[in-house]
Coordinates of C-alpha atoms and ligand atoms in Angstrom, one line a residue:
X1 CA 0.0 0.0 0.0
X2 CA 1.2 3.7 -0.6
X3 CA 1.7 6.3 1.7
X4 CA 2.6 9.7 -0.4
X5 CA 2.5 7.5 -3.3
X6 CA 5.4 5.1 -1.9
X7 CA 4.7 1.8 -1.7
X8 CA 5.5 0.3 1.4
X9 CA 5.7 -2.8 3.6
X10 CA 5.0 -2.5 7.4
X11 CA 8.2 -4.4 8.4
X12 CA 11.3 -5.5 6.5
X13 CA 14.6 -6.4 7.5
X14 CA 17.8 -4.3 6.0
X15 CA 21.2 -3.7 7.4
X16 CA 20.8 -6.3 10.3
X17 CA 17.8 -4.4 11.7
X18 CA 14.3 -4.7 11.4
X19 CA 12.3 -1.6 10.2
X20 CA 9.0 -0.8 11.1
X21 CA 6.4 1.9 11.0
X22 CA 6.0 3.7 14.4
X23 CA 2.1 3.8 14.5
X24 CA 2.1 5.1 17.6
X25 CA 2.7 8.7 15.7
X26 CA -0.1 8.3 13.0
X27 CA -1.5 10.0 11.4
X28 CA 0.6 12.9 12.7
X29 CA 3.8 11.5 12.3
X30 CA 5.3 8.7 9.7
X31 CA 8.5 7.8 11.0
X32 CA 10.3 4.2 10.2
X33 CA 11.7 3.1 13.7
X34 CA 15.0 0.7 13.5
X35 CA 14.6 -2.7 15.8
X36 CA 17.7 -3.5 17.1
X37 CA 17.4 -5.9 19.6
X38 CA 14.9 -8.9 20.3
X39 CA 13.6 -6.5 23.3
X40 CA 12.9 -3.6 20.8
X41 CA 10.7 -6.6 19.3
X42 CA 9.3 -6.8 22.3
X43 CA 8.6 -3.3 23.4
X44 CA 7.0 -3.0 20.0
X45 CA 4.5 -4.9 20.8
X46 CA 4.2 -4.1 23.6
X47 CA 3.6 -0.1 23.5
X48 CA 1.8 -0.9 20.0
X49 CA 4.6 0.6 17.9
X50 CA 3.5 -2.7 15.4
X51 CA -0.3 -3.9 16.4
X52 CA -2.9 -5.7 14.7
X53 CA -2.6 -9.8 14.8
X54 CA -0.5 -10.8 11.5
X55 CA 1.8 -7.9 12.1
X56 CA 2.5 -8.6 15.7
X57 CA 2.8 -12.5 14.8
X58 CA 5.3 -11.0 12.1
X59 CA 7.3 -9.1 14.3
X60 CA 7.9 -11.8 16.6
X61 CA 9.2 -13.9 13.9
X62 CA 11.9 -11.1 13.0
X63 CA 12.3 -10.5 17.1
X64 CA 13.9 -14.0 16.9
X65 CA 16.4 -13.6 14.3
X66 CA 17.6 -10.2 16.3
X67 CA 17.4 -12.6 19.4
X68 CA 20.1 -15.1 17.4
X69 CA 21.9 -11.6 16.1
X70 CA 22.4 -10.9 19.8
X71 CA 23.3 -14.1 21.1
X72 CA 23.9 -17.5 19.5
X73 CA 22.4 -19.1 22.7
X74 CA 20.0 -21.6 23.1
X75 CA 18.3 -20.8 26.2
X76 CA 18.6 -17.0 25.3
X77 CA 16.5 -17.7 22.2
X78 CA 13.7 -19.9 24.4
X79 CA 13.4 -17.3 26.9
X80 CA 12.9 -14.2 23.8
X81 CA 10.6 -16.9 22.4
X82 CA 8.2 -16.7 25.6
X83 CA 9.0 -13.1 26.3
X84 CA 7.6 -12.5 22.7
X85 CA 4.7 -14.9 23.2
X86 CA 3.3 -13.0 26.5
X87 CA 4.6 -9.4 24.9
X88 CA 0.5 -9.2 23.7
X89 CA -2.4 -12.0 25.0
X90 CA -5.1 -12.1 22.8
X91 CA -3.7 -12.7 19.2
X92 CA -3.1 -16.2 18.2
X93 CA -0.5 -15.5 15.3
X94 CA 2.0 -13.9 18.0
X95 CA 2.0 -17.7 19.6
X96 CA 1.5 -19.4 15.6
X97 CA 4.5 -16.9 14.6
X98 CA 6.8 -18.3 17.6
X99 CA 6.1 -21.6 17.6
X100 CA 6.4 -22.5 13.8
X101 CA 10.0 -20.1 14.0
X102 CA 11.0 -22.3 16.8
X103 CA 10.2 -25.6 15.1
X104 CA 11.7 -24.8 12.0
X105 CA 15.2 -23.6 14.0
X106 CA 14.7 -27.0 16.3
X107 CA 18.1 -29.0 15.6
X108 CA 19.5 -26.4 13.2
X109 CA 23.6 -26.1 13.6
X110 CA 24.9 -22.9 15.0
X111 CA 26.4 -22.0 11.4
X112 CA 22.7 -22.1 9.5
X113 CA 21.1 -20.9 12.3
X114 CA 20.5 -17.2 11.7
X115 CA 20.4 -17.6 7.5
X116 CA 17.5 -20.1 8.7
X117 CA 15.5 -17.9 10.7
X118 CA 16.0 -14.5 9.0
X119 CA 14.3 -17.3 5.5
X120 CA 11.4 -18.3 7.8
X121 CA 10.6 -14.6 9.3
X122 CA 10.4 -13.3 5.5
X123 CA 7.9 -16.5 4.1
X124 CA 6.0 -15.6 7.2
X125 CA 5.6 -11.9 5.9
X126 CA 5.6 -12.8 2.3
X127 CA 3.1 -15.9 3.1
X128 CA 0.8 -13.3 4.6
X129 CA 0.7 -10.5 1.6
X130 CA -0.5 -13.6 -0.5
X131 CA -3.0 -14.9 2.0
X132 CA -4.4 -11.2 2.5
X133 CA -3.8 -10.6 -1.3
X134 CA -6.2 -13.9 -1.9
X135 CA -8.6 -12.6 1.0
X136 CA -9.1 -9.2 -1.0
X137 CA -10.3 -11.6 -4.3
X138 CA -12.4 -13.8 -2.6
X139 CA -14.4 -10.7 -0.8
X140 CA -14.7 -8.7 -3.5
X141 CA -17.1 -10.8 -5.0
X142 CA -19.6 -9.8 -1.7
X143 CA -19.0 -6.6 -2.5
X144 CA -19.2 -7.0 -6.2
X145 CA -22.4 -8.5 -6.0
X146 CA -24.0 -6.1 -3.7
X147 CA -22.5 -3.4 -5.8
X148 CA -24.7 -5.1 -8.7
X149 CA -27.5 -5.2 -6.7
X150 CA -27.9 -1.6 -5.3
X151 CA -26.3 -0.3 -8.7
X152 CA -24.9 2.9 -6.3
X153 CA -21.8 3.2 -4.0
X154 CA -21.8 0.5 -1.2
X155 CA -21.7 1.3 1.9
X156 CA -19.2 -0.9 4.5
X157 CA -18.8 -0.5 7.7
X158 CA -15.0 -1.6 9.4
X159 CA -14.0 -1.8 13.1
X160 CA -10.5 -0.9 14.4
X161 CA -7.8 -1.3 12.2
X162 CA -7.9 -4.9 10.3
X163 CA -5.6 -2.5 7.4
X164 CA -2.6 -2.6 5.5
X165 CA -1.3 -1.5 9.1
X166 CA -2.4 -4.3 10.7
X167 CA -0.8 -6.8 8.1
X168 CA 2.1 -6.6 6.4
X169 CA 0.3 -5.2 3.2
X170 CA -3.5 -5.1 2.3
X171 CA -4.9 -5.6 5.6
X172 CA -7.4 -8.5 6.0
X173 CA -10.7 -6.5 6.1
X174 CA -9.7 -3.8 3.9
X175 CA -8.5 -5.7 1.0
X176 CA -11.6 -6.9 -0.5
X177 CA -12.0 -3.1 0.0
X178 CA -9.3 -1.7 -1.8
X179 CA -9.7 -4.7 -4.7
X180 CA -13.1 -2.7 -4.9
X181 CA -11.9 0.2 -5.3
X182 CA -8.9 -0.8 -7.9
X183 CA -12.1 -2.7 -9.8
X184 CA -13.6 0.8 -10.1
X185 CA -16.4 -0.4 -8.1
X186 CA -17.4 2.5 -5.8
X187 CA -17.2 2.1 -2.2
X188 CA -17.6 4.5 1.1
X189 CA -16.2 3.2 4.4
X190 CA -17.8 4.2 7.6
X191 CA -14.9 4.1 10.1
X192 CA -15.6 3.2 13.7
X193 CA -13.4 5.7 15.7
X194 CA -12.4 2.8 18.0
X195 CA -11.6 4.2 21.3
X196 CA -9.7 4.6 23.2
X197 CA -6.5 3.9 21.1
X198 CA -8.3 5.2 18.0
X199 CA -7.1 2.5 15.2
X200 CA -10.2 3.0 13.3
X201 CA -9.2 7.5 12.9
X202 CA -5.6 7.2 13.5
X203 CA -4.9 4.8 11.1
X204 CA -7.7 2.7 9.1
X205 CA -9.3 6.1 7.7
X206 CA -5.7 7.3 7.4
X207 CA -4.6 4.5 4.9
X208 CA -7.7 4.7 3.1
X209 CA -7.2 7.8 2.5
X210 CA -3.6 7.2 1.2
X211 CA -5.4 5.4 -0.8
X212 CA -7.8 7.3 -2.1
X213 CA -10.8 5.2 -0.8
X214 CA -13.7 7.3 0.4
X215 CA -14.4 7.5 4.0
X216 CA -15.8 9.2 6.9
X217 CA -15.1 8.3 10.8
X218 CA -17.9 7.9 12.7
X219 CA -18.1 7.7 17.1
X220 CA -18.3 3.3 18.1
X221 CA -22.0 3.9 18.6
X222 CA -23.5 5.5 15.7
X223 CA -22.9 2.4 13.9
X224 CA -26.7 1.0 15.0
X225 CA -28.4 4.4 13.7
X226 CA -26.6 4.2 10.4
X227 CA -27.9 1.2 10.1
X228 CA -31.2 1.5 10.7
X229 CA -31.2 4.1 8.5
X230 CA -30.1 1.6 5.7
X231 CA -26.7 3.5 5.1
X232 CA -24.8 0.1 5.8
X233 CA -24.6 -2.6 3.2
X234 CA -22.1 -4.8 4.6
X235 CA -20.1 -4.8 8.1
X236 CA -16.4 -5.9 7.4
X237 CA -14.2 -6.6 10.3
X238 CA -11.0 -8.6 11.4
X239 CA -10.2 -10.9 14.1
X240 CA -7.3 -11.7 16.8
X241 CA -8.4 -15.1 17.1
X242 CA -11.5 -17.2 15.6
X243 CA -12.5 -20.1 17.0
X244 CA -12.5 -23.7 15.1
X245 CA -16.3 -22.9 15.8
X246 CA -16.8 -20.0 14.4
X247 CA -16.7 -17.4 17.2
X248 CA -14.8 -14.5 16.5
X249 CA -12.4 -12.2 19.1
X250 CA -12.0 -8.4 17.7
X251 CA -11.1 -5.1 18.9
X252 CA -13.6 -4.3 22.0
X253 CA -16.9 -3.3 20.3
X254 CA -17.1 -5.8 17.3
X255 CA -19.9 -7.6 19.6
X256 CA -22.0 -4.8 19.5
X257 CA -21.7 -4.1 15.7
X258 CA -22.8 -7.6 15.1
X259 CA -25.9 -7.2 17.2
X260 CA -26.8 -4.2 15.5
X261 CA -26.0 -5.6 12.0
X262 CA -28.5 -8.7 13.1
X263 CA -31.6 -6.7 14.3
X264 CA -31.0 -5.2 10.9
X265 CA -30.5 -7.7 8.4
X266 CA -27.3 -6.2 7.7
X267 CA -24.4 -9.2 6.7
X268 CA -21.7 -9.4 9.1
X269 CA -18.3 -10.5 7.6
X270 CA -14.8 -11.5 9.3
X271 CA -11.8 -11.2 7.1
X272 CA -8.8 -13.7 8.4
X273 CA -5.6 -15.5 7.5
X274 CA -5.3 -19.0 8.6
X275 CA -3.1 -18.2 10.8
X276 CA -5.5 -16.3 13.2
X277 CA -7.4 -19.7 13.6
X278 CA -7.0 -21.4 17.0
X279 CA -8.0 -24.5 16.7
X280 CA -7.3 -25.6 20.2
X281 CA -9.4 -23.5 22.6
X282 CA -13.0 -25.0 22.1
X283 CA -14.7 -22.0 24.0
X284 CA -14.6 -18.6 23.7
X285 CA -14.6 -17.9 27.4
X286 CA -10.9 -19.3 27.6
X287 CA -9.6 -16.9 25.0
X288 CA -7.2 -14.6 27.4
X289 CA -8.2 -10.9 27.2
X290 CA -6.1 -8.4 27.5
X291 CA -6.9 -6.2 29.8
X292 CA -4.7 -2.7 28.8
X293 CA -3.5 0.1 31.1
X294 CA -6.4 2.4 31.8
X295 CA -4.8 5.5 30.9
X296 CA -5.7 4.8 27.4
X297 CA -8.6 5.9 28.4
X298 CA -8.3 8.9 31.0
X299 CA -5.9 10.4 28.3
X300 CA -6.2 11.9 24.9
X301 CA -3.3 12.2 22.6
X302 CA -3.2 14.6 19.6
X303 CA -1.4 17.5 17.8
X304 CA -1.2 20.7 18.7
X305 CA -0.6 24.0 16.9
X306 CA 2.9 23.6 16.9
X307 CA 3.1 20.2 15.7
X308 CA 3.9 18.8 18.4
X309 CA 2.6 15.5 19.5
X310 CA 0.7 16.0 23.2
X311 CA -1.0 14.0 25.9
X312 CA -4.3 15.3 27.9
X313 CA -6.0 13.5 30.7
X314 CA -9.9 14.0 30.2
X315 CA -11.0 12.0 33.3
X316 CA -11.5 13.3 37.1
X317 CA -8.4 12.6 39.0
X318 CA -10.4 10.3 40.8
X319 CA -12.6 7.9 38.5
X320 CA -11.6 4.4 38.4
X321 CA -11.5 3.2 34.7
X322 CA -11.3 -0.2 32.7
X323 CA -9.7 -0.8 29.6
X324 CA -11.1 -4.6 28.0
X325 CA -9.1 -4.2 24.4
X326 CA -11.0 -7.5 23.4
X327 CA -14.6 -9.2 23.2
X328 CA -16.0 -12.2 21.1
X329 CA -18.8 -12.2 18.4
X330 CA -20.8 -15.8 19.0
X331 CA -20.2 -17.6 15.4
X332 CA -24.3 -17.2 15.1
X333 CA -23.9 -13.3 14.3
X334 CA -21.1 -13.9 11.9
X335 CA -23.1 -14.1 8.2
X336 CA -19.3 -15.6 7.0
X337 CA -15.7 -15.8 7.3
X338 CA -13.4 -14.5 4.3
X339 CA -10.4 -16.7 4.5
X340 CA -7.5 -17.0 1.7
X341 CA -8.7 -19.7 0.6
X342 CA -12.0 -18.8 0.2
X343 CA -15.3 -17.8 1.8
X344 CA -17.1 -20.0 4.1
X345 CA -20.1 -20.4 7.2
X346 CA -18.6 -19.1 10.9
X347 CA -18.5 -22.9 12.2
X348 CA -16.2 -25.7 12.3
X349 CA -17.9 -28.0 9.2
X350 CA -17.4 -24.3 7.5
X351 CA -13.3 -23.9 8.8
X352 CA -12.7 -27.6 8.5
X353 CA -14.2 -27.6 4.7
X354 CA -11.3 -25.3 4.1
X355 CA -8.7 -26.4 5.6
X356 CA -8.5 -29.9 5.8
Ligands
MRU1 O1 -5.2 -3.9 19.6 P1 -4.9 -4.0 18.1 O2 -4.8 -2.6 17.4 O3 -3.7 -4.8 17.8 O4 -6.2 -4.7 17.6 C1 -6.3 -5.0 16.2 C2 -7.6 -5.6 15.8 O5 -8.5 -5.8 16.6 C3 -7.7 -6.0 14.4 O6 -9.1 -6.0 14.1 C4 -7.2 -7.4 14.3 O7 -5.9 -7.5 14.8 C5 -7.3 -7.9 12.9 S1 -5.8 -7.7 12.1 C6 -5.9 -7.7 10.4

């Protein structure tokens, strides 16, 4: 995807260091960050430098070849392995990312080692432009044929930040969108805000506007209004973790939007790479949530006039506040799940028809 007309990935190794984009500083800001050390990886995560599930599960990958950089250490690379697991809960492909690295360097000699990992951390990334890549032409037929339909600009509503951002390039729920929108199909994207970190204004409306793809952000509850007023077509989201049975965990607030797009007859569509299945937990109250410091939601950041990047707290000194950065959509409000290899019912018989 292209920021100033650039194309760009959101991670890439060069030079012995792994480059990122610091999304902590969009929209205001677009600065690459160097990653030096496996606990830069980690602190990435972390602090949400790189967020959204395939990119974190990415950035693991490369965390463990800056971990054998470092140190040419067994036990060092086991203990960056679980430091990078538990640097974020909720996403499976942070733990899918680790685990399939850690296989694949199992029993490799000290000389192949790092040649090895730094191979296995780019087919991750490169596996996952494809997969999102394929995601984007197997949802633009729904689009497509609702487009035919209404024979006027559809209208899609997205949660959080399931973007090029989120990925390493298309983004899962926006690249059926930006397919669209290369087809010449026109499409309008209402943007859930997405407090209180803001992924759905800070960076899904801003890549879509890199983009040139037409949107306006809207506050996480006029979504139900909207939609009784028929200005939704089609609700578009991504997922941390789906369940073999179909339930989906999003961004805090995807539960809601699926109510709202039930009571109105509106289809509800997840967008995911395999590698966001979890095919273990069998119900959804075992999926750990993360639970985020609650500051992200006593304070507001923003730009001033100066351009300088500032913090404000907006809550009384006093008030206690939570901050759930999860919830989990029951498989019977999903209408379908977009998948790379194609599209298919939220529920195992759907899942398993997939992928054997
Ligand atoms: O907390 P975040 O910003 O990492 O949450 C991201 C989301 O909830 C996305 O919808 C999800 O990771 C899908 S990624 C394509």
């Amino acid at each position: 995807m292209k920021i100033n007309g650039k194309s760009y990935n959101t991670i890439w190794f060069e030079n012995n260091l792994v480059k990122i984009i610091d999304q902590t500083k969009l929209p205001h800001k677009f600065i690459i960050k160097d990653l030096k050390t496996v606990k830069d990886a980690i602190n990435a995560i972390k602090i949400m430098e790189v967020r959204g599930a395939p990119l974190i599960g990415a950035t693991a990958a490369y965390g463990l070849v800056l971990s054998i950089i470092e140190k040419k250490d067994l036990s060092f690379l086991k203990r960056s392995s679980e430091e990078l697991i538990a640097s974020r809960p909720t996403a499976i492909n942070l733990k899918w990312a680790v685990d399939r690295m850690m296989k694949k360097l199992s029993g490799i000699n000290d000389q192949d080692i790092l040649k090895t990992a730094l191979q296995e951390a780019k087919t991750i990334a490169e596996e996952d432009i494809e997969f999102c890549r394929n995601i984007g032409l197997n949802g633009l037929k729904i689009i497509e044929e609702i487009a035919n339909r209404k024979k006027d600009t559809v209208n899609i509503l997205t949660h959080c930040n399931a973007g090029w951002l989120a990925t390493i390039d298309w983004g899962t729920a926006t690249s059926p969108i930006y397919h669209a929108h290369q087809k010449g199909i026109k499409v309008h994207v209402w943007v859930d805000e997405t407090r209180p970190r803001n992924q759905g204004a800070n960076l899904t409306s801003y890549e879509l506007n890199e983009e040139g793809v037409s949107n306006t952000i809207i506050t996480d509850n006029a979504g139900g209004i909207l939609m009784q007023r028929g200005q939704v077509d089609m609700c578009l989201v991504g997922t941390d973790r789906t369940l073999s049975n179909g339930d989906v965990c999003n961004k805090i607030g995807t539960y809601l939007k699926a109510l709202a797009a039930k009571d109105n007859n509106i289809p509800f569509y997840v967008a995911l790479p395999s590698s966001t299945i979890d095919w273990k937990i069998k119900d959804h109250k075992q999926i750990p949530i993360e639970e985020r410091n609650s500051e992200e939601l006593s304070y507001v950041e923003g730009i001033d006039e100066n351009d300088k990047i500032k913090k404000l707290r907006i809550y009384p000194n006093k008030s206690k506040a939570m901050n759930l950065a999860f919830d989990v959509t029951p498989a019977k409000f999903v209408s379908g799940l977009i998948t790379e290899k194609g599209v298919c019912e939220a529920s195992e018989k759907g899942l398993k028809g997939l992928f054997k």
